[in-house]
């Protein structure tokens, strides 16, 4: 069996795995990335669209921000819509000039795969039977089959960046892992449509028929979501039925509504909140969706994956350069502080903007009052704005080997 050797074995070539691989490369640390899907599948998968200011700064500092600078759409606010009226939350004014950028996760992943390929470091797609072994020893092993050949990689560390359904988290003995979970009684039906966005900024709508979200991917492509029952078969929704429901929920009294166009992609996603703690066992470190899931209403999942791997890259750099282990030991605690704040925010956005099957007329009026308070109070809007653009990371770019100048939010 061909046996390879690397410093960090990375399972998964989603945003977490690819970002970590590149951060390590920039610090002269070798890695092998193993992904069980094809390159095209990983790039084409339609998911996140909103990058926090800190994620944008990170991509730029890593030298992989060219596509983002060219095609990313900078948004300095968003709209919250209820009772037929849109109310703007001005991020830039409320947060001292910060913003979010709309740039599809598939573009982020494409840019990172290109950067990885240029480094000539190992990246295996279409790997089969991926497994990890000896994770509580000083030399964990990553095994997989590629092109019909069984392979074994001896590593110093393994990073489990393989998402919620991956194999790394289940490799940790269940007795050492605490799991915190909440399922929601609805999912999101999401579409991509060939239609120019009819608003420059996102619109989060609370409607008596349920939540709806207006977003975009480019000046020609609109991205829209609808609250639907969980596990709703997408086959239940014809394109005409989708547009009818979108317009019913989103049209405001001043006549604003999304532009209609050909639907080029549609799917239903379940919603859940999930945290597994600690995010480390022996020499296996979990990052991103492998350790935590947030409902997408706060647009936080990809951003949390980015902040996790920044913390991990700093710890691995300190280990290799100075034999310092305390940042490895603190990895889970540092990440979980930010994760729980994002969990709280995502839960709050979800609870405030969706209709629940067991809610009463009281609950409906209370949610309207919540939104009325939010959009009428500078303090409440500031709280939303600072969380939406992203709470500061605890780790500085410099400590992870990146230029500090690129970090808009200074940290220690
Ligand atoms: P993943 O992207 O899941 O990557 C894990 C990788 O591991 C995958 O490529 C997978 O194929 C691979 N893998 C799995 N099992 C194995 C195995 N056994 N062996 C090898 N490889 C394996 N987040 C935001 O920040 N902003 C948003 O606006 C936003 N919107 C969203 C909208 C929707 C509809 C959805 C579904 C999600 C959204 N998210 C958003 C969340 C975001 O997409 C995820 O949090 C993000 O993909 C997490 O990245 P990751 O690398 O941790 O995991
Ligand atoms: C998206 O554009 O896909 C998107 C935007 C905001 C969210 C979730 C998804 O909260």
CSV table of C-alpha atoms and ligand atoms in Angstrom, one decimal:
chain,number,residue,atom,x,y,z
A,1,UNK,CA,0.0,0.0,0.0
A,2,UNK,CA,1.5,3.4,-1.0
A,3,UNK,CA,2.3,5.2,2.3
A,4,UNK,CA,2.6,9.0,2.3
A,5,UNK,CA,3.7,11.3,5.1
A,6,UNK,CA,2.5,14.8,5.8
A,7,UNK,CA,2.2,17.3,8.7
A,8,UNK,CA,-1.6,17.8,8.6
A,9,UNK,CA,-4.1,15.4,7.0
A,10,UNK,CA,-7.2,17.4,6.0
A,11,UNK,CA,-10.5,15.5,5.4
A,12,UNK,CA,-12.9,17.5,3.2
A,13,UNK,CA,-12.3,20.1,0.4
A,14,UNK,CA,-15.1,22.5,1.4
A,15,UNK,CA,-14.4,26.0,2.6
A,16,UNK,CA,-12.9,24.8,5.9
A,17,UNK,CA,-10.5,22.3,4.4
A,18,UNK,CA,-9.3,24.4,1.5
A,19,UNK,CA,-8.9,27.5,3.6
A,20,UNK,CA,-6.9,25.6,6.2
A,21,UNK,CA,-4.7,24.0,3.6
A,22,UNK,CA,-3.8,27.4,2.1
A,23,UNK,CA,-3.2,29.0,5.5
A,24,UNK,CA,-0.8,26.2,6.3
A,25,UNK,CA,0.9,26.4,3.0
A,26,UNK,CA,1.5,30.1,3.5
A,27,UNK,CA,3.3,29.1,6.8
A,28,UNK,CA,5.4,26.4,5.1
A,29,UNK,CA,3.3,23.6,6.6
A,30,UNK,CA,2.5,20.6,4.4
A,31,UNK,CA,-0.9,19.0,4.2
A,32,UNK,CA,-2.8,16.4,2.2
A,33,UNK,CA,-6.4,17.2,1.4
A,34,UNK,CA,-8.8,14.2,0.8
A,35,UNK,CA,-12.3,14.8,-0.6
A,36,UNK,CA,-14.9,12.1,-1.4
A,37,UNK,CA,-16.7,14.1,-4.0
A,38,UNK,CA,-15.6,15.2,-7.5
A,39,UNK,CA,-14.1,18.6,-8.2
A,40,UNK,CA,-17.1,19.7,-10.2
A,41,UNK,CA,-19.6,18.6,-7.5
A,42,UNK,CA,-17.7,20.5,-4.8
A,43,UNK,CA,-17.6,23.7,-7.0
A,44,UNK,CA,-21.2,23.5,-8.3
A,45,UNK,CA,-22.9,22.9,-4.9
A,46,UNK,CA,-25.1,26.0,-4.3
A,47,UNK,CA,-24.9,27.1,-0.7
A,48,UNK,CA,-23.8,30.3,1.1
A,49,UNK,CA,-23.6,33.7,-0.3
A,50,UNK,CA,-22.9,36.2,2.5
A,51,UNK,CA,-19.3,36.8,3.6
A,52,UNK,CA,-18.7,38.8,6.8
A,53,UNK,CA,-16.2,41.6,6.7
A,54,UNK,CA,-13.6,39.4,8.6
A,55,UNK,CA,-14.0,36.6,6.0
A,56,UNK,CA,-13.4,39.0,3.2
A,57,UNK,CA,-10.4,40.5,5.0
A,58,UNK,CA,-9.1,36.9,5.5
A,59,UNK,CA,-9.4,35.9,1.9
A,60,UNK,CA,-7.7,39.1,0.8
A,61,UNK,CA,-4.8,38.7,3.4
A,62,UNK,CA,-4.3,35.1,2.1
A,63,UNK,CA,-3.9,36.4,-1.5
A,64,UNK,CA,-7.0,34.6,-2.8
A,65,UNK,CA,-9.2,37.7,-3.0
A,66,UNK,CA,-8.9,38.6,-6.7
A,67,UNK,CA,-12.2,37.0,-7.7
A,68,UNK,CA,-13.9,38.5,-4.7
A,69,UNK,CA,-12.6,41.9,-5.4
A,70,UNK,CA,-13.7,41.6,-9.1
A,71,UNK,CA,-17.2,40.0,-8.6
A,72,UNK,CA,-18.1,40.4,-4.9
A,73,UNK,CA,-21.1,42.7,-4.2
A,74,UNK,CA,-20.4,44.9,-1.2
A,75,UNK,CA,-23.6,45.6,0.9
A,76,UNK,CA,-23.7,48.3,3.5
A,77,UNK,CA,-27.1,47.3,4.8
A,78,UNK,CA,-30.1,45.0,4.6
A,79,UNK,CA,-33.9,45.3,4.7
A,80,UNK,CA,-36.3,43.7,7.2
A,81,UNK,CA,-39.8,43.5,5.8
A,82,UNK,CA,-43.1,42.9,7.7
A,83,UNK,CA,-46.6,44.2,7.5
A,84,UNK,CA,-45.9,45.1,3.9
A,85,UNK,CA,-43.1,47.5,4.6
A,86,UNK,CA,-39.3,47.3,4.2
A,87,UNK,CA,-37.1,48.8,6.9
A,88,UNK,CA,-33.4,49.4,6.2
A,89,UNK,CA,-30.7,48.5,8.7
A,90,UNK,CA,-27.6,50.5,7.8
A,91,UNK,CA,-24.5,48.4,8.7
A,92,UNK,CA,-22.0,51.0,7.6
A,93,UNK,CA,-23.5,53.8,9.8
A,94,UNK,CA,-24.1,51.5,12.8
A,95,UNK,CA,-20.8,49.7,12.8
A,96,UNK,CA,-18.3,52.4,11.8
A,97,UNK,CA,-18.1,51.5,8.1
A,98,UNK,CA,-18.3,47.7,8.1
A,99,UNK,CA,-20.2,45.7,5.4
A,100,UNK,CA,-20.8,42.2,4.1
A,101,UNK,CA,-20.0,40.9,0.7
A,102,UNK,CA,-22.2,38.7,-1.4
A,103,UNK,CA,-20.0,36.2,-3.2
A,104,UNK,CA,-21.1,32.6,-3.8
A,105,UNK,CA,-19.6,29.8,-1.8
A,106,UNK,CA,-19.0,28.0,-5.1
A,107,UNK,CA,-16.8,30.9,-6.2
A,108,UNK,CA,-14.9,30.9,-2.9
A,109,UNK,CA,-14.3,27.2,-3.3
A,110,UNK,CA,-13.3,27.5,-7.0
A,111,UNK,CA,-10.8,30.2,-6.1
A,112,UNK,CA,-9.3,28.1,-3.3
A,113,UNK,CA,-9.0,25.0,-5.4
A,114,UNK,CA,-7.1,27.1,-8.0
A,115,UNK,CA,-4.8,28.4,-5.3
A,116,UNK,CA,-4.2,24.9,-4.0
A,117,UNK,CA,-3.5,23.5,-7.4
A,118,UNK,CA,-0.9,26.3,-7.9
A,119,UNK,CA,0.9,25.2,-4.8
A,120,UNK,CA,1.3,21.6,-6.1
A,121,UNK,CA,0.4,20.3,-2.7
A,122,UNK,CA,-1.7,17.1,-2.5
A,123,UNK,CA,-5.5,17.4,-3.1
A,124,UNK,CA,-7.4,14.2,-3.9
A,125,UNK,CA,-11.0,14.3,-5.2
A,126,UNK,CA,-13.2,11.3,-5.6
A,127,UNK,CA,-11.6,9.5,-2.7
A,128,UNK,CA,-13.4,6.4,-1.4
A,129,UNK,CA,-13.6,4.7,2.0
A,130,UNK,CA,-12.0,7.6,3.8
A,131,UNK,CA,-11.2,6.8,7.4
A,132,UNK,CA,-9.0,8.1,10.3
A,133,UNK,CA,-7.2,6.0,12.8
A,134,UNK,CA,-4.9,6.3,15.8
A,135,UNK,CA,-6.2,9.8,16.5
A,136,UNK,CA,-5.2,9.7,20.1
A,137,UNK,CA,-1.6,8.7,19.3
A,138,UNK,CA,1.2,11.0,18.2
A,139,UNK,CA,1.0,9.7,14.6
A,140,UNK,CA,-2.6,9.6,13.4
A,141,UNK,CA,-3.4,7.9,10.1
A,142,UNK,CA,-5.6,8.9,7.2
A,143,UNK,CA,-6.7,6.1,4.9
A,144,UNK,CA,-8.6,6.2,1.6
A,145,UNK,CA,-8.8,4.6,-1.9
A,146,UNK,CA,-8.0,6.7,-4.9
A,147,UNK,CA,-8.1,5.4,-8.6
A,148,UNK,CA,-8.5,1.9,-7.2
A,149,UNK,CA,-5.3,2.2,-5.0
A,150,UNK,CA,-5.5,2.0,-1.2
A,151,UNK,CA,-3.5,4.8,0.4
A,152,UNK,CA,-2.3,5.6,3.9
A,153,UNK,CA,-1.1,9.0,5.0
A,154,UNK,CA,0.9,9.2,8.3
A,155,UNK,CA,0.2,12.6,9.8
A,156,UNK,CA,1.2,14.7,12.9
A,157,UNK,CA,-2.4,16.0,13.1
A,158,UNK,CA,-5.7,15.5,11.3
A,159,UNK,CA,-8.2,18.3,10.6
A,160,UNK,CA,-11.8,17.0,10.3
A,161,UNK,CA,-13.2,19.5,7.8
A,162,UNK,CA,-15.7,17.1,6.3
A,163,UNK,CA,-19.0,18.8,7.1
A,164,UNK,CA,-22.0,17.6,9.1
A,165,UNK,CA,-22.2,14.2,7.5
A,166,UNK,CA,-18.5,13.4,7.5
A,167,UNK,CA,-16.6,10.6,9.2
A,168,UNK,CA,-14.3,12.6,11.5
A,169,UNK,CA,-16.8,13.5,14.3
A,170,UNK,CA,-18.1,10.0,14.5
A,171,UNK,CA,-14.5,8.7,14.9
A,172,UNK,CA,-14.4,10.4,18.3
A,173,UNK,CA,-15.6,8.2,21.2
A,174,UNK,CA,-19.2,9.3,21.9
A,175,UNK,CA,-18.5,9.4,25.6
A,176,UNK,CA,-16.1,12.4,25.3
A,177,UNK,CA,-18.4,14.4,23.0
A,178,UNK,CA,-21.3,16.6,24.3
A,179,UNK,CA,-23.9,17.3,21.6
A,180,UNK,CA,-26.2,20.2,21.7
A,181,UNK,CA,-29.0,20.2,19.1
A,182,UNK,CA,-32.2,21.8,18.0
A,183,UNK,CA,-34.2,20.9,15.0
A,184,UNK,CA,-36.7,23.4,13.5
A,185,UNK,CA,-40.1,22.5,12.2
A,186,UNK,CA,-39.4,23.9,8.7
A,187,UNK,CA,-36.9,24.0,5.9
A,188,UNK,CA,-35.9,26.4,3.2
A,189,UNK,CA,-36.8,26.0,-0.4
A,190,UNK,CA,-34.1,27.9,-2.3
A,191,UNK,CA,-33.9,28.9,-6.0
A,192,UNK,CA,-31.5,30.6,-8.4
A,193,UNK,CA,-33.3,32.6,-11.1
A,194,UNK,CA,-32.0,34.3,-14.2
A,195,UNK,CA,-33.4,37.7,-13.2
A,196,UNK,CA,-31.6,40.9,-12.3
A,197,UNK,CA,-31.9,41.6,-8.6
A,198,UNK,CA,-34.6,44.1,-8.0
A,199,UNK,CA,-33.0,45.4,-4.8
A,200,UNK,CA,-29.3,46.3,-4.1
A,201,UNK,CA,-29.5,44.7,-0.7
A,202,UNK,CA,-31.0,41.5,0.9
A,203,UNK,CA,-34.6,41.6,2.1
A,204,UNK,CA,-35.6,39.3,5.1
A,205,UNK,CA,-39.4,39.0,5.1
A,206,UNK,CA,-41.7,37.9,7.9
A,207,UNK,CA,-45.1,37.2,6.5
A,208,UNK,CA,-48.2,35.5,7.9
A,209,UNK,CA,-47.7,32.7,5.3
A,210,UNK,CA,-44.0,32.3,6.5
A,211,UNK,CA,-40.5,33.6,6.1
A,212,UNK,CA,-39.0,34.6,2.7
A,213,UNK,CA,-35.6,35.9,1.7
A,214,UNK,CA,-34.4,37.9,-1.2
A,215,UNK,CA,-30.7,37.6,-2.1
A,216,UNK,CA,-28.6,37.5,-5.2
A,217,UNK,CA,-25.4,36.1,-6.7
A,218,UNK,CA,-24.6,38.6,-9.5
A,219,UNK,CA,-26.1,41.5,-11.4
A,220,UNK,CA,-28.0,38.9,-13.5
A,221,UNK,CA,-28.9,36.2,-10.9
A,222,UNK,CA,-31.4,36.4,-8.1
A,223,UNK,CA,-31.3,34.0,-5.1
A,224,UNK,CA,-34.6,33.5,-3.2
A,225,UNK,CA,-35.7,31.3,-0.3
A,226,UNK,CA,-39.1,30.3,1.1
A,227,UNK,CA,-40.0,28.7,4.5
A,228,UNK,CA,-41.6,25.4,3.7
A,229,UNK,CA,-42.5,22.3,5.9
A,230,UNK,CA,-39.4,20.2,6.8
A,231,UNK,CA,-38.5,17.4,4.3
A,232,UNK,CA,-40.9,19.0,1.7
A,233,UNK,CA,-40.4,17.2,-1.6
A,234,UNK,CA,-39.2,19.7,-4.1
A,235,UNK,CA,-41.4,17.9,-6.6
A,236,UNK,CA,-44.4,19.5,-4.8
A,237,UNK,CA,-43.4,22.9,-6.2
A,238,UNK,CA,-43.8,23.8,-9.8
A,239,UNK,CA,-41.9,26.9,-11.0
A,240,UNK,CA,-45.2,28.8,-11.2
A,241,UNK,CA,-46.2,27.8,-7.7
A,242,UNK,CA,-42.8,29.0,-6.4
A,243,UNK,CA,-43.2,32.4,-8.0
A,244,UNK,CA,-46.7,32.8,-6.8
A,245,UNK,CA,-45.7,32.1,-3.2
A,246,UNK,CA,-42.6,34.3,-3.4
A,247,UNK,CA,-44.6,37.3,-4.7
A,248,UNK,CA,-47.4,36.7,-2.2
A,249,UNK,CA,-44.9,36.9,0.7
A,250,UNK,CA,-42.4,39.5,-0.5
A,251,UNK,CA,-44.4,42.1,-2.4
A,252,UNK,CA,-44.6,45.3,-0.3
A,253,UNK,CA,-47.2,48.1,-0.2
A,254,UNK,CA,-45.0,50.3,-2.3
A,255,UNK,CA,-45.0,47.7,-5.0
A,256,UNK,CA,-41.5,46.3,-4.5
A,257,UNK,CA,-41.1,42.7,-5.5
A,258,UNK,CA,-38.4,40.4,-6.9
A,259,UNK,CA,-38.0,40.2,-10.6
A,260,UNK,CA,-39.2,36.9,-12.1
A,261,UNK,CA,-36.9,34.8,-14.4
A,262,UNK,CA,-36.1,31.3,-15.5
A,263,UNK,CA,-35.4,29.1,-12.4
A,264,UNK,CA,-32.1,27.4,-13.0
A,265,UNK,CA,-31.7,25.6,-9.6
A,266,UNK,CA,-34.1,24.6,-6.8
A,267,UNK,CA,-33.7,22.5,-3.7
A,268,UNK,CA,-35.0,22.2,-0.1
A,269,UNK,CA,-32.6,22.4,2.9
A,270,UNK,CA,-33.6,21.3,6.4
A,271,UNK,CA,-32.7,23.7,9.3
A,272,UNK,CA,-30.9,22.8,12.5
A,273,UNK,CA,-28.7,24.1,15.2
A,274,UNK,CA,-26.0,21.7,16.3
A,275,UNK,CA,-22.8,22.0,18.4
A,276,UNK,CA,-20.4,19.1,19.3
A,277,UNK,CA,-17.9,19.9,22.0
A,278,UNK,CA,-15.0,19.8,22.5
A,279,UNK,CA,-13.8,20.3,18.9
A,280,UNK,CA,-10.7,18.3,19.5
A,281,UNK,CA,-9.9,14.8,20.5
A,282,UNK,CA,-6.2,13.8,20.7
A,283,UNK,CA,-4.7,14.9,17.4
A,284,UNK,CA,-8.0,15.2,15.6
A,285,UNK,CA,-9.3,18.8,15.3
A,286,UNK,CA,-12.8,19.4,14.0
A,287,UNK,CA,-13.5,22.6,12.0
A,288,UNK,CA,-16.6,24.2,10.4
A,289,UNK,CA,-19.8,22.2,9.8
A,290,UNK,CA,-18.1,19.0,11.1
A,291,UNK,CA,-18.4,20.5,14.6
A,292,UNK,CA,-21.4,22.9,14.3
A,293,UNK,CA,-24.4,23.8,12.2
A,294,UNK,CA,-26.4,27.0,12.3
A,295,UNK,CA,-29.7,27.6,10.6
A,296,UNK,CA,-28.9,29.8,7.5
A,297,UNK,CA,-31.0,32.8,8.6
A,298,UNK,CA,-28.0,34.5,10.2
A,299,UNK,CA,-25.7,33.7,7.2
A,300,UNK,CA,-23.0,32.4,9.6
A,301,UNK,CA,-22.0,28.9,8.6
A,302,UNK,CA,-19.2,29.5,6.1
A,303,UNK,CA,-18.0,32.5,8.2
A,304,UNK,CA,-17.6,30.2,11.3
A,305,UNK,CA,-15.7,27.7,9.2
A,306,UNK,CA,-13.3,30.5,8.3
A,307,UNK,CA,-12.8,31.7,11.9
A,308,UNK,CA,-12.2,28.1,13.1
A,309,UNK,CA,-9.4,27.4,10.7
A,310,UNK,CA,-7.8,30.8,11.4
A,311,UNK,CA,-7.6,29.7,15.1
A,312,UNK,CA,-6.3,26.3,14.1
A,313,UNK,CA,-3.7,27.6,11.6
A,314,UNK,CA,-2.3,29.9,14.3
A,315,UNK,CA,-2.0,27.0,16.8
A,316,UNK,CA,-0.3,24.7,14.3
A,317,UNK,CA,2.1,27.5,13.2
A,318,UNK,CA,3.1,28.0,16.9
A,319,UNK,CA,3.5,24.3,17.3
A,320,UNK,CA,5.8,23.9,14.3
A,321,UNK,CA,7.8,27.1,14.8
A,322,UNK,CA,8.2,27.3,18.5
A,323,UNK,CA,7.0,23.9,19.9
A,324,UNK,CA,4.2,25.8,21.7
A,325,UNK,CA,1.2,23.5,22.4
A,326,UNK,CA,-1.0,25.8,24.5
A,327,UNK,CA,-2.9,27.2,21.5
A,328,UNK,CA,-3.6,23.7,20.3
A,329,UNK,CA,-5.0,23.0,23.8
A,330,UNK,CA,-7.1,26.2,23.7
A,331,UNK,CA,-8.4,25.6,20.2
A,332,UNK,CA,-11.8,24.3,21.1
A,333,UNK,CA,-12.5,26.9,23.8
A,334,UNK,CA,-11.5,29.8,21.6
A,335,UNK,CA,-13.7,28.5,18.7
A,336,UNK,CA,-16.7,27.6,20.8
A,337,UNK,CA,-17.0,31.1,22.3
A,338,UNK,CA,-17.5,32.6,18.8
A,339,UNK,CA,-19.6,29.6,17.7
A,340,UNK,CA,-22.1,29.9,20.6
A,341,UNK,CA,-22.5,33.7,19.9
A,342,UNK,CA,-23.3,32.9,16.2
A,343,UNK,CA,-25.6,30.1,17.3
A,344,UNK,CA,-27.5,32.5,19.5
A,345,UNK,CA,-27.8,35.1,16.7
A,346,UNK,CA,-28.8,32.5,14.1
A,347,UNK,CA,-31.4,31.0,16.5
A,348,UNK,CA,-32.7,34.5,17.2
A,349,UNK,CA,-33.0,35.5,13.5
A,350,UNK,CA,-34.7,32.2,12.8
A,351,UNK,CA,-37.2,32.4,15.7
A,352,UNK,CA,-38.0,36.0,15.0
A,353,UNK,CA,-38.6,35.6,11.3
A,354,UNK,CA,-40.3,32.2,10.9
A,355,UNK,CA,-43.8,31.0,11.6
A,356,UNK,CA,-44.0,28.0,14.0
A,357,UNK,CA,-46.7,25.4,13.6
A,358,UNK,CA,-47.5,25.4,17.3
A,359,UNK,CA,-47.5,29.2,17.7
A,360,UNK,CA,-50.5,31.1,19.0
A,361,UNK,CA,-52.0,34.5,17.9
A,362,UNK,CA,-50.1,35.9,20.9
A,363,UNK,CA,-46.8,34.6,19.5
A,364,UNK,CA,-47.5,36.2,16.0
A,365,UNK,CA,-48.2,39.6,17.5
A,366,UNK,CA,-45.1,39.3,19.8
A,367,UNK,CA,-42.9,38.6,16.7
A,368,UNK,CA,-44.4,41.6,14.9
A,369,UNK,CA,-43.6,43.7,18.0
A,370,UNK,CA,-40.1,42.3,18.1
A,371,UNK,CA,-39.5,43.4,14.5
A,372,UNK,CA,-41.2,46.8,15.1
A,373,UNK,CA,-38.9,47.3,18.1
A,374,UNK,CA,-35.9,46.2,16.1
A,375,UNK,CA,-36.5,48.5,13.2
A,376,UNK,CA,-37.4,51.5,15.4
A,377,UNK,CA,-34.5,51.3,17.8
A,378,UNK,CA,-31.0,52.4,17.1
A,379,UNK,CA,-29.7,50.2,19.9
A,380,UNK,CA,-31.5,47.1,18.5
A,381,UNK,CA,-30.4,47.7,14.9
A,382,UNK,CA,-26.8,48.3,16.1
A,383,UNK,CA,-26.9,44.9,17.8
A,384,UNK,CA,-28.2,43.2,14.7
A,385,UNK,CA,-25.7,45.0,12.5
A,386,UNK,CA,-22.6,44.2,14.5
A,387,UNK,CA,-23.5,40.5,14.6
A,388,UNK,CA,-24.5,40.3,10.9
A,389,UNK,CA,-21.2,41.9,9.7
A,390,UNK,CA,-19.4,39.5,12.1
A,391,UNK,CA,-18.2,39.7,15.7
A,392,UNK,CA,-14.4,40.1,15.9
A,393,UNK,CA,-12.2,37.0,15.8
A,394,UNK,CA,-10.1,36.4,18.9
A,395,UNK,CA,-7.1,35.7,16.8
A,396,UNK,CA,-5.1,38.2,14.9
A,397,UNK,CA,-4.0,37.6,11.3
A,398,UNK,CA,-0.4,38.3,12.2
A,399,UNK,CA,-0.4,35.4,14.7
A,400,UNK,CA,-1.5,33.1,11.9
A,401,UNK,CA,1.3,34.4,9.6
A,402,UNK,CA,-0.7,36.9,7.5
A,403,UNK,CA,-0.2,40.6,7.0
A,404,UNK,CA,-1.9,42.5,9.8
A,405,UNK,CA,-2.8,45.5,7.6
A,406,UNK,CA,-5.5,43.5,5.9
A,407,UNK,CA,-7.5,43.0,9.1
A,408,UNK,CA,-10.2,45.7,9.4
A,409,UNK,CA,-11.1,44.5,12.9
A,410,UNK,CA,-8.0,44.6,15.1
A,411,UNK,CA,-7.6,41.8,17.7
A,412,UNK,CA,-4.9,40.5,20.0
B,1,LIG,P1,-18.8,21.6,3.8
B,1,LIG,O1,-19.0,22.8,2.9
B,1,LIG,O2,-19.9,20.7,4.1
B,1,LIG,O3,-17.5,20.8,3.3
B,1,LIG,C1,-17.2,19.5,3.8
B,1,LIG,C2,-16.5,18.8,2.7
B,1,LIG,O4,-16.2,17.5,3.1
B,1,LIG,C3,-17.5,18.5,1.5
B,1,LIG,O5,-16.8,18.9,0.3
B,1,LIG,C4,-17.8,17.1,1.5
B,1,LIG,O6,-18.1,16.5,0.3
B,1,LIG,C5,-16.5,16.5,2.2
B,1,LIG,N1,-16.7,15.2,2.8
B,1,LIG,C6,-17.8,14.8,3.5
B,1,LIG,N2,-17.6,13.5,4.0
B,1,LIG,C7,-16.3,13.2,3.6
B,1,LIG,C8,-15.6,12.0,3.7
B,1,LIG,N3,-16.0,10.9,4.3
B,1,LIG,N4,-14.3,12.0,3.2
B,1,LIG,C9,-13.8,13.1,2.5
B,1,LIG,N5,-14.5,14.2,2.3
B,1,LIG,C10,-15.8,14.3,2.9
B,1,LIG,N6,-23.1,30.2,5.5
B,1,LIG,C11,-22.7,31.5,5.5
B,1,LIG,O7,-21.7,31.8,6.1
B,1,LIG,N7,-23.4,32.4,4.8
B,1,LIG,C12,-24.5,32.1,4.1
B,1,LIG,O8,-25.1,33.0,3.4
B,1,LIG,C13,-25.0,30.7,4.1
B,1,LIG,N8,-26.1,30.4,3.4
B,1,LIG,C14,-26.4,29.0,3.3
B,1,LIG,C15,-27.5,28.7,2.6
B,1,LIG,C16,-27.8,27.3,2.5
B,1,LIG,C17,-29.0,26.9,1.7
B,1,LIG,C18,-27.0,26.3,3.1
B,1,LIG,C19,-27.4,24.9,3.0
B,1,LIG,C20,-25.9,26.7,3.9
B,1,LIG,C21,-25.6,28.0,4.0
B,1,LIG,N9,-24.5,28.4,4.7
B,1,LIG,C22,-24.2,29.8,4.8
B,1,LIG,C23,-23.7,27.5,5.4
B,1,LIG,C24,-22.4,27.1,4.7
B,1,LIG,O9,-22.7,26.6,3.4
B,1,LIG,C25,-21.7,26.0,5.4
B,1,LIG,O10,-21.6,26.3,6.8
B,1,LIG,C26,-20.3,25.7,4.9
B,1,LIG,O11,-20.4,25.0,3.7
B,1,LIG,C27,-19.4,25.0,5.8
B,1,LIG,O12,-18.1,24.6,5.2
B,1,LIG,P2,-17.3,23.3,5.7
B,1,LIG,O13,-16.1,23.3,4.8
B,1,LIG,O14,-17.2,23.3,7.1
B,1,LIG,O15,-18.3,22.1,5.3
B,2,LIG,C1,-27.7,33.5,0.2
B,2,LIG,O1,-27.6,34.4,-0.5
B,2,LIG,O2,-27.6,32.3,-0.1
B,2,LIG,C2,-28.1,33.7,1.7
B,2,LIG,C3,-28.2,35.0,2.1
B,2,LIG,C4,-28.5,35.2,3.5
B,2,LIG,C5,-28.8,34.2,4.3
B,2,LIG,C6,-28.7,32.9,3.8
B,2,LIG,C7,-28.4,32.6,2.5
B,2,LIG,O3,-29.1,34.4,5.6
